[in-house]
XYZ file of N, CA and C in Angstrom:
201
model
N 0.885 -1.055 -0.051
C 0.039 -0.046 -0.119
C 1.136 1.349 -0.076
N 0.503 2.148 -1.035
C 1.503 3.436 -0.869
C 0.870 4.373 0.332
N 1.709 5.052 0.786
C 1.942 6.125 1.632
C 1.086 7.474 0.993
N 0.674 7.863 2.487
C 0.199 9.288 1.805
C 1.416 10.422 1.253
N 1.333 10.965 0.455
C 2.233 12.150 -0.135
C 1.918 13.239 0.569
N 1.259 13.640 0.891
C 0.567 14.779 1.421
C -0.795 14.632 2.436
N -0.740 14.767 3.615
C -1.613 14.973 4.585
C -2.360 15.924 4.739
N -3.820 15.839 4.829
C -5.098 16.463 5.089
C -4.196 17.652 6.096
N -3.540 17.437 7.164
C -2.933 18.517 7.812
C -1.829 19.658 7.076
N -1.089 19.312 6.377
C -0.458 19.653 5.095
C -0.925 20.488 4.352
N -2.411 19.860 3.975
C -2.545 20.610 2.943
C -3.794 21.361 3.498
N -3.846 21.431 4.588
C -5.062 22.714 5.210
C -4.079 23.646 6.227
N -2.697 23.458 6.560
C -2.332 24.188 7.105
C -2.375 25.746 6.631
N -2.671 26.241 5.742
C -2.618 27.693 5.406
C -4.257 27.942 4.980
N -5.277 27.242 5.380
C -6.415 27.374 5.225
C -7.319 28.227 6.228
N -7.061 28.609 6.921
C -7.549 29.472 8.147
C -8.241 30.999 7.457
N -7.629 31.785 6.799
C -8.029 32.609 6.134
C -9.312 32.638 5.153
N -8.854 31.572 3.793
C -9.816 31.222 3.353
C -11.229 30.782 4.120
N -10.903 30.014 5.127
C -12.413 29.703 5.881
C -13.057 30.676 6.696
N -11.833 31.810 6.869
C -13.212 32.959 7.486
C -13.637 33.908 6.390
N -12.973 34.035 5.186
C -13.787 34.464 4.214
C -15.380 33.723 3.469
N -14.987 32.398 3.664
C -16.427 31.670 3.435
C -17.377 31.754 4.624
N -16.686 32.205 5.691
C -17.577 32.388 6.833
C -18.104 33.311 6.628
N -17.573 34.326 6.665
C -18.245 35.480 6.353
C -18.843 35.666 4.897
N -19.048 35.514 3.756
C -19.550 35.353 2.778
C -20.837 34.696 3.305
N -21.161 33.326 3.639
C -22.306 32.815 3.903
C -23.004 32.531 5.642
N -22.409 33.488 6.214
C -22.737 33.509 7.400
C -22.774 32.602 8.589
N -21.699 32.102 8.193
C -21.548 30.952 9.275
C -21.088 30.505 10.529
N -21.431 30.315 11.711
C -21.176 30.503 12.704
C -19.643 30.016 13.168
N -19.295 28.729 12.945
C -17.679 28.455 13.365
C -16.834 29.188 12.657
N -15.905 29.831 13.457
C -15.114 31.074 12.752
C -13.757 29.844 12.851
N -13.300 29.412 13.591
C -12.271 28.407 13.841
C -12.110 26.962 13.049
N -11.770 27.049 11.996
C -11.462 25.757 11.164
C -11.031 24.776 11.796
N -9.908 24.759 12.970
C -9.660 23.804 13.433
C -10.513 23.252 14.656
N -11.520 24.076 15.017
C -12.432 23.274 16.098
C -13.588 22.645 14.966
N -13.463 22.876 13.817
C -14.612 22.338 12.575
C -14.251 20.960 12.244
N -12.806 20.951 11.987
C -12.596 20.025 11.537
C -11.049 19.004 12.482
N -10.813 17.535 12.392
C -9.934 17.104 13.223
C -8.936 16.884 11.692
N -7.886 17.683 11.529
C -7.015 16.903 10.364
C -6.201 15.622 10.353
N -5.499 15.961 11.920
C -4.777 14.617 12.277
C -5.872 13.609 12.537
N -6.868 13.512 12.854
C -7.670 12.531 13.047
C -7.979 11.679 11.954
N -8.146 12.543 10.722
C -8.553 12.190 9.649
C -7.021 11.734 8.691
N -6.065 12.464 9.212
C -4.756 11.593 8.539
C -4.857 10.289 9.066
N -5.080 9.959 10.697
C -4.917 8.819 11.609
C -5.311 8.055 10.524
N -7.152 8.206 10.225
C -8.164 7.308 9.686
C -7.910 6.731 8.301
N -7.185 7.873 7.632
C -6.951 7.496 6.049
C -5.950 6.850 5.549
N -4.853 7.083 6.841
C -3.747 6.865 6.454
C -3.381 5.106 7.241
N -4.244 4.736 7.481
C -3.795 3.160 8.120
C -3.286 2.285 7.470
N -2.232 1.314 7.348
C -1.560 0.677 6.440
C -2.711 -0.667 6.593
N -3.572 -0.663 7.147
C -4.626 -1.863 6.989
C -5.817 -1.622 6.996
N -6.866 -2.480 6.100
C -8.084 -2.040 5.999
C -8.707 -2.338 7.530
N -9.754 -1.425 7.392
C -10.728 -1.617 8.336
C -12.137 -1.273 7.918
N -13.090 -2.263 8.771
C -14.465 -2.599 8.458
C -14.984 -0.992 9.083
N -15.521 -0.488 7.987
C -16.403 0.654 8.283
C -17.768 0.644 8.241
N -17.980 -0.237 7.204
C -19.647 -0.270 6.971
C -20.042 -1.583 6.762
N -20.974 -2.192 7.652
C -21.498 -3.734 7.912
C -22.606 -4.081 7.214
N -23.182 -2.809 6.000
C -24.719 -2.855 5.329
C -24.659 -3.979 4.648
N -23.554 -4.552 3.839
C -23.555 -5.801 2.741
C -23.159 -6.914 3.874
N -22.836 -7.156 4.664
C -22.629 -8.026 5.728
C -24.029 -8.742 6.334
N -24.587 -7.462 6.860
C -25.648 -7.958 7.027
C -26.841 -8.174 6.273
N -26.653 -7.674 4.951
C -27.541 -8.240 3.894
C -27.135 -9.992 3.336
N -26.273 -10.083 3.894
C -25.751 -11.584 3.603
C -26.373 -12.527 4.757
N -26.613 -11.842 5.986
C -27.260 -12.819 7.194
C -26.169 -12.664 8.105
N -25.074 -11.906 8.105
C -24.236 -11.713 9.362
C -24.607 -10.644 10.278
N -26.158 -11.312 11.147
C -26.274 -9.970 12.124
C -25.845 -9.933 13.585
N -24.762 -10.909 13.683
C -24.139 -10.566 15.253
C -22.893 -10.153 15.175
N -22.703 -9.307 16.317
C -21.477 -8.501 16.555
C -20.524 -9.222 17.446
């Protein structure tokens, strides 16, 4: 599995000013982008070297109803 070349944390590092402009334009309540999203947590979830089960819908349709 290939590693991430650029994390969300890195990509959004300079986006605070962009977010302030969006908030002002659309009258949103949240001003601090860091409170709105957890970039490090998203990086941890999406950057795992192993696959994880995040949706059991198909398994339930196939009859696997116990946890």
